[in-house]
Coordinates of C-alpha atoms and ligand atoms in Angstrom, one line a residue:
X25 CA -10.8 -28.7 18.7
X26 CA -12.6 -25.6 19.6
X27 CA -10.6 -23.0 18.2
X28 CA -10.5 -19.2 20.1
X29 CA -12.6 -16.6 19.0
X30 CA -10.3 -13.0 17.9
X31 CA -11.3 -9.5 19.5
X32 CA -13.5 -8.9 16.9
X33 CA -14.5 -5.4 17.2
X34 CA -12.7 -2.7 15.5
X35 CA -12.0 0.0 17.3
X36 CA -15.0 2.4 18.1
X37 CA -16.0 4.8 15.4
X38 CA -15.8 8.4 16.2
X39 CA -18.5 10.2 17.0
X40 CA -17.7 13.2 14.5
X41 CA -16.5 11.5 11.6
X42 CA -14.6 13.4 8.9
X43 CA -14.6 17.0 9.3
X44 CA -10.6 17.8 8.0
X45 CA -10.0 18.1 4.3
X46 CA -7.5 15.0 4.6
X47 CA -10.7 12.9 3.4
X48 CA -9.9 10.6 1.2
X49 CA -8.0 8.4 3.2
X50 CA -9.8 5.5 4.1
X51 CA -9.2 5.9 7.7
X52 CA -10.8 9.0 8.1
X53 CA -13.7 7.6 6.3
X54 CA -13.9 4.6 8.8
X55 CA -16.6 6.5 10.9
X56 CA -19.0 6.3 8.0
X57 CA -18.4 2.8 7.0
X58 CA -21.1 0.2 7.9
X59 CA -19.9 -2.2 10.8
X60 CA -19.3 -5.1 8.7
X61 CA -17.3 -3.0 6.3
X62 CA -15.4 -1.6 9.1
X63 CA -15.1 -5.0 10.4
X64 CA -12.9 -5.8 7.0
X65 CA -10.7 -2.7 6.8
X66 CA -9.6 -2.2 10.1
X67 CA -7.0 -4.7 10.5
X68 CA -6.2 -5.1 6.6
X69 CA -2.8 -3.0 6.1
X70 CA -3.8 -2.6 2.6
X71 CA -7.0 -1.4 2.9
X72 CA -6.5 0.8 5.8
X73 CA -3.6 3.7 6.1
X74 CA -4.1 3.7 10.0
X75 CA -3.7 -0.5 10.1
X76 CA -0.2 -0.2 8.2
X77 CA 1.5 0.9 11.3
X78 CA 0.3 -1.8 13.3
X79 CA -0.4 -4.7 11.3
X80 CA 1.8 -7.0 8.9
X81 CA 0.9 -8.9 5.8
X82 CA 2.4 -11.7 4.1
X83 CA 2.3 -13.3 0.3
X84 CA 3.1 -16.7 -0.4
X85 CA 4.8 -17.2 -3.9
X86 CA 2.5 -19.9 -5.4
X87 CA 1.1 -19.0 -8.8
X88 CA 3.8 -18.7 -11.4
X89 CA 1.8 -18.8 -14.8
X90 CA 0.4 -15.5 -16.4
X91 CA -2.4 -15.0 -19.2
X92 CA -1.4 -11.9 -20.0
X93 CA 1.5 -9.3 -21.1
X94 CA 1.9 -5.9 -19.9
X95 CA 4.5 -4.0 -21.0
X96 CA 6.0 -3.0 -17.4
X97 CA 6.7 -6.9 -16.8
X98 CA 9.2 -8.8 -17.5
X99 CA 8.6 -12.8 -16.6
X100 CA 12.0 -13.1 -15.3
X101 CA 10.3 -11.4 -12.1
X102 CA 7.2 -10.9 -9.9
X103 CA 4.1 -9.7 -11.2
X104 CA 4.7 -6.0 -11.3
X105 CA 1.2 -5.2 -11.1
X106 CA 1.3 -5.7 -7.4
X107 CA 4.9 -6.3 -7.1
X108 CA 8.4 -3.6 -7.8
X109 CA 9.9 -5.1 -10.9
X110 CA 13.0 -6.4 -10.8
X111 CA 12.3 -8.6 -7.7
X112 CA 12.1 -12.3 -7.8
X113 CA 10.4 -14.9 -5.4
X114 CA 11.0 -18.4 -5.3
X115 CA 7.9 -20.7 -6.4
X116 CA 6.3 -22.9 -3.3
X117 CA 3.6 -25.3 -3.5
X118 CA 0.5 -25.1 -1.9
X119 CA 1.0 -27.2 1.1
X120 CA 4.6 -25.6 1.8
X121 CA 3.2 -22.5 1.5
X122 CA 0.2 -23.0 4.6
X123 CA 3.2 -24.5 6.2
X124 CA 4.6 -21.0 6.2
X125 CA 2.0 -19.2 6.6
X126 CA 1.5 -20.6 9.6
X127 CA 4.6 -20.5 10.6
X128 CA 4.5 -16.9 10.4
X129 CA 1.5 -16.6 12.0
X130 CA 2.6 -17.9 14.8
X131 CA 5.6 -16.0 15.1
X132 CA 4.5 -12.5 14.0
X133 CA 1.1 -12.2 15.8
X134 CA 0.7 -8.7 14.0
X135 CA 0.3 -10.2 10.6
X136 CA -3.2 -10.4 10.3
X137 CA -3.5 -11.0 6.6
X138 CA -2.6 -13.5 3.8
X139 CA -2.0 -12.5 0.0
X140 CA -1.3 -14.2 -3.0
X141 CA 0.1 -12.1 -5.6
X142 CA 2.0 -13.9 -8.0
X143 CA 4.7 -14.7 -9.4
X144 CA 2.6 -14.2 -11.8
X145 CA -1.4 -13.9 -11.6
X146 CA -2.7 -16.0 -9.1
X147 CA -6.1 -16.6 -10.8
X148 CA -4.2 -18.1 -13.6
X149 CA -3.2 -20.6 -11.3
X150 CA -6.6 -21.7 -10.0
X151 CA -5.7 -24.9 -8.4
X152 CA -2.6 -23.7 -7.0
X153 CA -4.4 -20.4 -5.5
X154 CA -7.7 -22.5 -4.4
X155 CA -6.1 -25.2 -2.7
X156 CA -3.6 -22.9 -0.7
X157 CA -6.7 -20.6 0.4
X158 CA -9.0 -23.6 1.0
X159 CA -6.3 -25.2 3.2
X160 CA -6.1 -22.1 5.2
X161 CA -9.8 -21.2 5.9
X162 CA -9.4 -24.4 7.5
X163 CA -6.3 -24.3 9.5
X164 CA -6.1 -20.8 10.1
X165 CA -9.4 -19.6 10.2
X166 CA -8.2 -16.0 11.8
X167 CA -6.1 -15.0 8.8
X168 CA -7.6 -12.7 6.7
X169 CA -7.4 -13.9 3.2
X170 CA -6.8 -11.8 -0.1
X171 CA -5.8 -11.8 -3.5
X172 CA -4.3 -10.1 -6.5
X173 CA -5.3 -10.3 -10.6
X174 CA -5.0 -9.0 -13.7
X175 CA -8.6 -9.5 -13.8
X176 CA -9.1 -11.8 -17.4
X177 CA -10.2 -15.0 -15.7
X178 CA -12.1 -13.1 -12.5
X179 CA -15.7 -13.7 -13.8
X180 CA -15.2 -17.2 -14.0
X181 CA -13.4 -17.3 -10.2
X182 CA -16.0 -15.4 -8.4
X183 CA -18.0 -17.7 -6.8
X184 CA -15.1 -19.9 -5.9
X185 CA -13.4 -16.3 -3.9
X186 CA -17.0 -16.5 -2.2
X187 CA -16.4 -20.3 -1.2
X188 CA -13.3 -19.6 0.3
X189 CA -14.6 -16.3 2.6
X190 CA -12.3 -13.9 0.5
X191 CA -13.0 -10.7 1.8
X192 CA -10.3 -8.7 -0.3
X193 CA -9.7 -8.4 -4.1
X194 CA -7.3 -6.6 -5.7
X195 CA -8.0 -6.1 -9.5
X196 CA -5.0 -3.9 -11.7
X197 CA -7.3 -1.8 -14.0
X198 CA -4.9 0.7 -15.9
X199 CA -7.5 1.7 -18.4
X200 CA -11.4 1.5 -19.3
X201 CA -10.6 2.6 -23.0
X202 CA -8.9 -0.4 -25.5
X203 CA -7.1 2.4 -27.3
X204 CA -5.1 3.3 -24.5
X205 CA -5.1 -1.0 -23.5
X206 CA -3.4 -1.5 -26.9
X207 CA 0.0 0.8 -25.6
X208 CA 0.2 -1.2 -22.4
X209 CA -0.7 -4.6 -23.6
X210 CA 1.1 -6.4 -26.5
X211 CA -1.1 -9.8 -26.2
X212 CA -3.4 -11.5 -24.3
X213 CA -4.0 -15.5 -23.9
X214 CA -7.6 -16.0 -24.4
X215 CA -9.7 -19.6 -24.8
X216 CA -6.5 -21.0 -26.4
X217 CA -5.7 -18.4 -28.4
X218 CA -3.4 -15.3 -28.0
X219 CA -5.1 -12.1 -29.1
X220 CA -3.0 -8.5 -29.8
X221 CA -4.0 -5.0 -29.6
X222 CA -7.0 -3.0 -29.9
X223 CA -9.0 -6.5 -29.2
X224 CA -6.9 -8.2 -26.6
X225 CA -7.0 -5.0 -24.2
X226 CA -11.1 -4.7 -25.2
X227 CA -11.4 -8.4 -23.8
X228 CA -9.4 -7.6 -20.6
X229 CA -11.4 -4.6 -20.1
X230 CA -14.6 -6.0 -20.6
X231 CA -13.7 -8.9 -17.9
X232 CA -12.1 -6.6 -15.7
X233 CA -15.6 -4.7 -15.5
X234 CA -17.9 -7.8 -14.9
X235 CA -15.6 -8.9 -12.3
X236 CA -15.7 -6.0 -10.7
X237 CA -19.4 -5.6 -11.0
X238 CA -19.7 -9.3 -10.1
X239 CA -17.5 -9.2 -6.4
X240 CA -19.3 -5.9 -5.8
X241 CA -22.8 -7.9 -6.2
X242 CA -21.6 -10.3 -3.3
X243 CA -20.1 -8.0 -0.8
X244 CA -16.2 -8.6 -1.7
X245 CA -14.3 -5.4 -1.4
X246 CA -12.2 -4.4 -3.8
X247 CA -9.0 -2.4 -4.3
X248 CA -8.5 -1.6 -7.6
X249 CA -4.6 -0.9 -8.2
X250 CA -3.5 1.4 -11.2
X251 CA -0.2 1.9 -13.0
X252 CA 0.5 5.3 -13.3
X253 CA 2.1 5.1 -16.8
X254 CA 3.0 9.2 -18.2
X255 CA 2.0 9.7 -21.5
X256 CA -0.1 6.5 -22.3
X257 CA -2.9 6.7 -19.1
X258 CA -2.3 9.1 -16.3
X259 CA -4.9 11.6 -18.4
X260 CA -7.1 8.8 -18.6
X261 CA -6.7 7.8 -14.9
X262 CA -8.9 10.2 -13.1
X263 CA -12.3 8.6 -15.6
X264 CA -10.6 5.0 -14.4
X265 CA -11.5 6.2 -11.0
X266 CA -14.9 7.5 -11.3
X267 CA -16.0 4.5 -13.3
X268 CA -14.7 1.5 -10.6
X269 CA -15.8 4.0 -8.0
X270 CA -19.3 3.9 -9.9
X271 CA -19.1 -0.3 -10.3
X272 CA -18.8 -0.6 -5.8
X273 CA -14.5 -0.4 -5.6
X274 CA -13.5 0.4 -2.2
X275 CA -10.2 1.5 -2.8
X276 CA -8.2 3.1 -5.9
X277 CA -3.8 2.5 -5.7
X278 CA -2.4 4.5 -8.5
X279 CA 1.4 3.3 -8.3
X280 CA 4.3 4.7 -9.9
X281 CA 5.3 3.5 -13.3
X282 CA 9.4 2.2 -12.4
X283 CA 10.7 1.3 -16.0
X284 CA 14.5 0.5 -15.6
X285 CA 16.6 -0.7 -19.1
X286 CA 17.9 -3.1 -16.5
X287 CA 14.8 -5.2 -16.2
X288 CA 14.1 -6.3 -19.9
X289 CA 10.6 -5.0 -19.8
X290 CA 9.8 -3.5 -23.0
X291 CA 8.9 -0.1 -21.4
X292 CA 12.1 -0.3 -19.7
X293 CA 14.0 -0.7 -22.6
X294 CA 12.3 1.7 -24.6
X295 CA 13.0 4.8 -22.0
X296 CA 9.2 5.1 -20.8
X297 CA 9.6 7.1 -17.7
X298 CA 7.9 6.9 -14.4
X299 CA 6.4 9.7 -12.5
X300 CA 7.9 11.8 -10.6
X301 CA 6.8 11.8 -6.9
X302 CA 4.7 15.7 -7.5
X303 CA 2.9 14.2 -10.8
X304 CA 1.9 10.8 -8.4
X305 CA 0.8 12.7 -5.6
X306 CA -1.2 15.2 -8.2
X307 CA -3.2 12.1 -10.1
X308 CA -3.7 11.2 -6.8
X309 CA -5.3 13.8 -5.6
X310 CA -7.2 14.8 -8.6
X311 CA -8.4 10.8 -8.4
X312 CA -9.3 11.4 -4.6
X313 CA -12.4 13.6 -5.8
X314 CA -13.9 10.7 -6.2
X315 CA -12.6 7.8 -4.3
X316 CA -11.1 6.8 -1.2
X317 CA -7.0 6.2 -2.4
X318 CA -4.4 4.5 -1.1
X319 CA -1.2 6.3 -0.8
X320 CA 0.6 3.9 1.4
X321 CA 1.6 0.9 -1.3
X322 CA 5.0 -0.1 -0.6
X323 CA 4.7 -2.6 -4.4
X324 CA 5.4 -5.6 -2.5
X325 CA 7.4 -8.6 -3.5
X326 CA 5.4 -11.8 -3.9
X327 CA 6.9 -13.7 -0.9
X328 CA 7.0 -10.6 1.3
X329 CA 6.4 -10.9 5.1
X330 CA 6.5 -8.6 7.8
X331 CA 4.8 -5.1 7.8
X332 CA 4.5 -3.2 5.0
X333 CA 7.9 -1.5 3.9
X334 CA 10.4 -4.2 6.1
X335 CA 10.6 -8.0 4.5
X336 CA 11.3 -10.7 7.0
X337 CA 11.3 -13.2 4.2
X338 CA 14.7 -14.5 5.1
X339 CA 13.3 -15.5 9.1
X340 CA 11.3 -17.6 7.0
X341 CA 13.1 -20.1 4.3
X342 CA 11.7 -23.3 3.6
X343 CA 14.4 -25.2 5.9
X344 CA 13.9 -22.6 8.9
X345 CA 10.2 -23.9 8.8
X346 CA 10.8 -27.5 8.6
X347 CA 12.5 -27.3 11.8
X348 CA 9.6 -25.3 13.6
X349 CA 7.6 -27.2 15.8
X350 CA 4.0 -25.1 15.2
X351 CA 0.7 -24.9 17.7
X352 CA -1.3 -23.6 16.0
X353 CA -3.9 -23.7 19.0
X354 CA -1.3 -22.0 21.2
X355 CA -0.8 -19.4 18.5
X356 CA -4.4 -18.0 18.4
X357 CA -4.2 -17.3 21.6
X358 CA -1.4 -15.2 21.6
X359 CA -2.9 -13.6 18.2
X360 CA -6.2 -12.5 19.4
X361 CA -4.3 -11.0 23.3
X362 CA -1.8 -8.9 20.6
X363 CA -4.6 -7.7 18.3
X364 CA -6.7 -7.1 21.5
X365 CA -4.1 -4.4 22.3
X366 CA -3.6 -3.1 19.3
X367 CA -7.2 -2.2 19.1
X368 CA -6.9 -0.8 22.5
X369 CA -4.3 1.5 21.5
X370 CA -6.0 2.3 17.7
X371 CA -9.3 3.2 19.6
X372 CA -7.1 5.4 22.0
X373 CA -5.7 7.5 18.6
X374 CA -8.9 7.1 16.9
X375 CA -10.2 9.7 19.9
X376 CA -7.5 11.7 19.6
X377 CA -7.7 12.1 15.5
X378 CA -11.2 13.0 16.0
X379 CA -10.0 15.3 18.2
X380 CA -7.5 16.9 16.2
X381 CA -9.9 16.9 12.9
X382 CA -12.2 19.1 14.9
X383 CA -9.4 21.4 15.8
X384 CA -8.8 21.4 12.4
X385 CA -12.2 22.1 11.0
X386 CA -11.9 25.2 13.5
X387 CA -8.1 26.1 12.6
X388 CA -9.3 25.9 8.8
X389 CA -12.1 28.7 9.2
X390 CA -9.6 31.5 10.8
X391 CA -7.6 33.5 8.5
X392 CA -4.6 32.0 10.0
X393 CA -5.1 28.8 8.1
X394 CA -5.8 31.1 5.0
X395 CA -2.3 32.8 5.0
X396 CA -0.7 29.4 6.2
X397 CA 1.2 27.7 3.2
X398 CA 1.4 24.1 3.1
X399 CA 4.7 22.0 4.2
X400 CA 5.9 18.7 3.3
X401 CA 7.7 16.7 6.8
X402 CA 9.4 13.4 6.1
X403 CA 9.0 11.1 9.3
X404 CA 11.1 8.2 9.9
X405 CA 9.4 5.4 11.7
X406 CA 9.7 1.5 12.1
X407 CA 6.1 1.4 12.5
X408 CA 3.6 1.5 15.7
X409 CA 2.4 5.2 14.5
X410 CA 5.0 7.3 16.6
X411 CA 8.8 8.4 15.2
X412 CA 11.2 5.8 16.0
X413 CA 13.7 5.4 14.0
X414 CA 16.9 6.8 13.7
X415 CA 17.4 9.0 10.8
X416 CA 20.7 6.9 9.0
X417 CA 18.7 3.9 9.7
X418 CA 15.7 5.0 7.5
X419 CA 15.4 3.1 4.4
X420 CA 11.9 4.8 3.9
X421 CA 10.2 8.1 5.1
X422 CA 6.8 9.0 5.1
X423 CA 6.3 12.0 3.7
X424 CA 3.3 14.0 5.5
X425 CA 1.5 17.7 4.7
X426 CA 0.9 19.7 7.4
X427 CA -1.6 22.8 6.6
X428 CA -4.1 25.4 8.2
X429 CA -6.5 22.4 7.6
X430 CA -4.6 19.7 9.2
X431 CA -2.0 16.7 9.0
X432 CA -2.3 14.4 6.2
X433 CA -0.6 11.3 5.0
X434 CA 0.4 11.5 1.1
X435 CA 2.9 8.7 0.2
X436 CA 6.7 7.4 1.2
X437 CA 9.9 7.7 -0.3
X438 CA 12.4 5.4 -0.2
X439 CA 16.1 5.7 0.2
X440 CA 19.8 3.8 1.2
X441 CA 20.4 3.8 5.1
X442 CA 22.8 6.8 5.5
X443 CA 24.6 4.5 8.0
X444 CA 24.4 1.5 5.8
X445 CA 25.5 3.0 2.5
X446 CA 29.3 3.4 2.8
X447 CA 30.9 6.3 0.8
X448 CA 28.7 6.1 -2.7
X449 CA 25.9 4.0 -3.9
X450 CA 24.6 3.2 -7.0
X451 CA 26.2 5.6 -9.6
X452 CA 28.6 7.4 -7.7
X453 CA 25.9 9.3 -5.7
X454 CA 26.4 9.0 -2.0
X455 CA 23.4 7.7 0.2
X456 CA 23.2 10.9 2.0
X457 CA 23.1 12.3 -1.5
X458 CA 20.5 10.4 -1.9
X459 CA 18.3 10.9 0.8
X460 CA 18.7 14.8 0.3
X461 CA 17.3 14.1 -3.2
X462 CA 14.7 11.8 -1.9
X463 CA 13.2 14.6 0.0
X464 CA 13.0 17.1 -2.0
X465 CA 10.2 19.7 -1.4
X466 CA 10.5 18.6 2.6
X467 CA 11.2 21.6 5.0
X468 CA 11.4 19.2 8.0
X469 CA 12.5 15.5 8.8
X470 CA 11.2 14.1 12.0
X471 CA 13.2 11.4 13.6
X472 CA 13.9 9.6 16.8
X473 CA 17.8 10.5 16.7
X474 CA 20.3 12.4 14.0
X475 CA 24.1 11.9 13.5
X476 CA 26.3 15.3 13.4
X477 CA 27.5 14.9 10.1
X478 CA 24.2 14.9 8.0
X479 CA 23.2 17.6 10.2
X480 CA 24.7 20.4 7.9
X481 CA 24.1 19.1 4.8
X482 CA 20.1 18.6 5.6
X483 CA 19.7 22.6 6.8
X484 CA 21.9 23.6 3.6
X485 CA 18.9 21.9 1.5
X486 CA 16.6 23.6 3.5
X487 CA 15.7 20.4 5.2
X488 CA 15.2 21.3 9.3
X489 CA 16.5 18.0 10.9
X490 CA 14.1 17.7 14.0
X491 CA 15.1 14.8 16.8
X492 CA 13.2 16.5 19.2
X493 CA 9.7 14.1 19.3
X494 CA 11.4 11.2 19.3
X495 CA 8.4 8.2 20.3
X496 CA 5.4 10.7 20.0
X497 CA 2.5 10.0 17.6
X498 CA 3.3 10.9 14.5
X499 CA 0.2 12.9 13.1
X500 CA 0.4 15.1 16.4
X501 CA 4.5 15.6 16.3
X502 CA 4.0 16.8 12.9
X503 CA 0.9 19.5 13.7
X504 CA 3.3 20.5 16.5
X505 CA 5.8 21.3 14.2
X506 CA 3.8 23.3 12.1
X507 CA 2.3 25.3 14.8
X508 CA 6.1 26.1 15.7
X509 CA 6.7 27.1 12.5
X510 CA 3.7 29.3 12.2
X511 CA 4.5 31.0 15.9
X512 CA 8.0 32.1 14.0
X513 CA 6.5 33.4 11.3
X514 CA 7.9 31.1 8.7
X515 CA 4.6 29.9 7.5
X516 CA 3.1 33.6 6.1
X517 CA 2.2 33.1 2.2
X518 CA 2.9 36.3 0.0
X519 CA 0.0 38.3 -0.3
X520 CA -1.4 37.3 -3.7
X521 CA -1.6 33.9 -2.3
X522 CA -3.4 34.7 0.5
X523 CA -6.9 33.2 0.4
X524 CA -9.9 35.0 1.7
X525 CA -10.9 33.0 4.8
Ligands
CLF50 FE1 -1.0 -8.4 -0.5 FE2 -2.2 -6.8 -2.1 FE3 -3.7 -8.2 -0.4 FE4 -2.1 -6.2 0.5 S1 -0.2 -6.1 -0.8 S2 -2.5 -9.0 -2.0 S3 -3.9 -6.0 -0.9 S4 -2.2 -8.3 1.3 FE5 -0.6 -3.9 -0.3 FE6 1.7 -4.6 -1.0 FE7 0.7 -2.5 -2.1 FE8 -0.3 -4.9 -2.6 S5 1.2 -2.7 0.0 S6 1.7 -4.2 -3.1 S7 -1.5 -3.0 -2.1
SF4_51 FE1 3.5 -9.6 -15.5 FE2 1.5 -9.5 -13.7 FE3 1.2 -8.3 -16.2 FE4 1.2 -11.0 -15.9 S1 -0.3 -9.6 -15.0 S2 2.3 -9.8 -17.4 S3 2.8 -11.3 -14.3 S4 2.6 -7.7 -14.6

């Protein structure tokens, strides 16, 4: 069977390439990247900010064992090192989960990639992982395939990755110094023996670092994902950074610490905190000096389908597949006319970022852009790159800062549906409550429609609600805002802030 070919060309770099100060995202980078690197990113939802509006992922939960402890995880639940803790995926085997994937596949055209990121750590699972990935290079040679570790077995996987054509390798590196290994992991499990402490985190390190060196070697990209731990690495986080940036990673995901009594994990138990979302977003842009960082991470569960942020899982249970009839023939058709049109309409925004950068790089030299603070929007959005969702419908917002230099991306925030949460939620707080604390430090929230009743409430927290750009792109709805604000005067910085231009 001669099996169609995808669209394969990403959409056109632009001519300009970066000229804003939101560098540091890897889609404003995409101009510079070689055409075969390009050719990786631009469709991953991971690997590319731009993609994750546009393009869906999915894990398959088939590698239960770990070889390692961390003290964020708990083995009641996923591998928190890709995953939130807390959540739990049923175990499949390898041949129910290509069944699914498939499945998916052909049902979700959009979802262009396939993970495997636990349980627990999928190269600790070999056979399991292997035979799962070696199925589908066969089957479903226009998935994109991609994986998760903790890094301890990677040297001794590498050339089996390369076997199977995986392009995309996500290693958690939380620290390049065994001092600060020994407060984040208790033990490893090491050539039959389990090792503690100072030794067991210099071990991990040192395979961490010749894994890394070693997929860099042959061309794999890798992400390199970071747990954002206060007190025990995020000083040490920023040198993390420059050293995998140094050893050929692509891509640096410093995640948020979340530590809950509830989840048996001994950080949670012993009241480690997480960051707040100002100290994330500061690491993260102290780490983005030096490498391209992804801000988008929604910490996935390990069965998780759909695009990133929504989980479709339950369209997909083991008996709802058994009763598909699947061609897969059929489906790559369909596939490669939907990513076809995606393309279309990335290439279309791609021109019109470039566009907007060089306004930007304009804007940034007037003194307007000088005496112009910064402001945070939240956006709610179901995906597709415009603002369509309706604001007590959002379970997440992406939070964007507008500035005299342009519009960039810096994380999401999520929250309880207004609509969805009843009276109170969780301890007594309501989910409006909730919200309003959710996005704190956000003049503005952008959304396709607004009740009434939260109406008040938002503007008494200094929180414009703003229904008024309901299906535009979101980059440009948000750089309209702020020129509307600037226009009324409510962007002027006090004098001593004032920069000279
Ligand atoms: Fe999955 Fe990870 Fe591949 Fe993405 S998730 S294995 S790189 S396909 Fe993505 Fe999810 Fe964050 Fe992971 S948003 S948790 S970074
Ligand atoms: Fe848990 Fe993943 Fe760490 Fe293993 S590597 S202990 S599964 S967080």
């Amino acid at each position: 069977m001669e099996l169609p070919v995808l669209n394969a060309a990403p959409p056109a770099a632009p001519s300009g390439g970066c000229t804003s100060h939101a560098c540091g995202s890897t889609d404003d980078q995409m101009g510079h990247l070689p055409e075969h690197i390009r050719q990786k990113v631009y469709n991953h939802p991971c690997y590319s900010e731009q993609a994750h509006h546009y393009f869906a992922r999915m894990h398959v939960a088939v590698a239960p064992a770990c070889n390692i402890q961390c003290n964020y995880c708990n083995r009641k639940y996923d591998c928190a090192n890709e995953s939130r803790p807390g959540v739990v995926s049923e175990v499949m085997s390898p041949d129910q989960a290509v069944k699914k994937v498939m499945a998916v596949a052909a049902t979700i055209p959009q979802m262009t990639v396939l993970g495997i990121a636990g349980p627990g750590d999928p190269l600790a699972n070999p056979e399991r992982t292997f035979e799962t990935f070696r199925q589908l290079s066969e089957k479903a040679p226009d998935i994109k395939l991609c994986v998760s570790t903790n890094g301890l077995t990677l040297p001794d996987c590498v050339d089996e990755l390369a076997k199977h054509n995986i392009d995309h390798v996500t290693i958690t590196i939380n620290c390049v110094d065994p001092d600060v290994g020994a407060k984040i992991y208790p033990w490893i499990f090491w050539k039959n023996r389990r090792i503690r402490g100072r030794e067991a985190a210099e071990i991990l390190i040192a395979q961490q670092q010749m894994g890394l060196e070693m997929l860099s070697e042959r061309g794999i990209l890798v992400k390199v994902n970071s747990v954002m731990i206060p007190g025990v690495n995020d000083a040490h986080l920023v040198e993390v950074s420059k050293i995998v940036k140094a050893k050929g990673a692509f891509l640096h995901n410093v995640m948020p610490l979340i530590a809950e009594a509830e989840h048996g994990t001994y950080y949670g138990v012993m009241g480690q905190r997480g960051p707040t979302h100002e100290e994330l977003q500061q690491l993260q842009d102290q780490c983005a000096g030096d490498m391209n960082m992804m801000r988008h991470c929604r910490q996935c569960r390990a069965d998780a389908v759909g695009l990133l942020g929504e989980d479709r899982g339950q369209e997909f249970t083991l008996d709802k597949i058994e009763a598909m009839e699947i061609d897969y023939a059929a489906a790559m058709v369909k596939r490669a006319e939907v990513h076809a049109q995606i393309e279309q309409e990335l290439s279309l925004k791609q021109q019109a970022r470039t566009a907007q950068a060089e306004l930007a790089a304009l804007q940034a030299q007037s003194p307007l852009a000088a005496s112009a603070r910064p402001v945070l929007m939240a956006v709610a959005t179901k995906g597709g790159g415009v603002i369509n969702e309706h604001f007590g419908h959002a379970a997440e917002f992406l939070i964007y800062e507008a500035s005299g230099h342009g519009v960039r991306f810096i994380g999401h925030r999520k929250t309880t549906p207004y609509c969805e949460g009843g009276d109170t939620c969780g301890d007594g707080e309501s989910a409006l409550d909730q919200t309003l604390r959710v996005l704190k430090g956000c003049e503005v929230v952008l959304c396709s429609k607004i009740g009434y009743e939260p109406w008040q409430p938002l503007e008494a927290a200094g929180i414009a609600p703003n229904g008024e750009h309901a299906m535009e792109a979101i980059e440009e709805a948000v750089a309209a805002v702020y020129e509307e604000m600037r226009v009324a005067g409510k962007l002027d910085l006090p004098v001593a802030e004032q920069k000279v231009a």
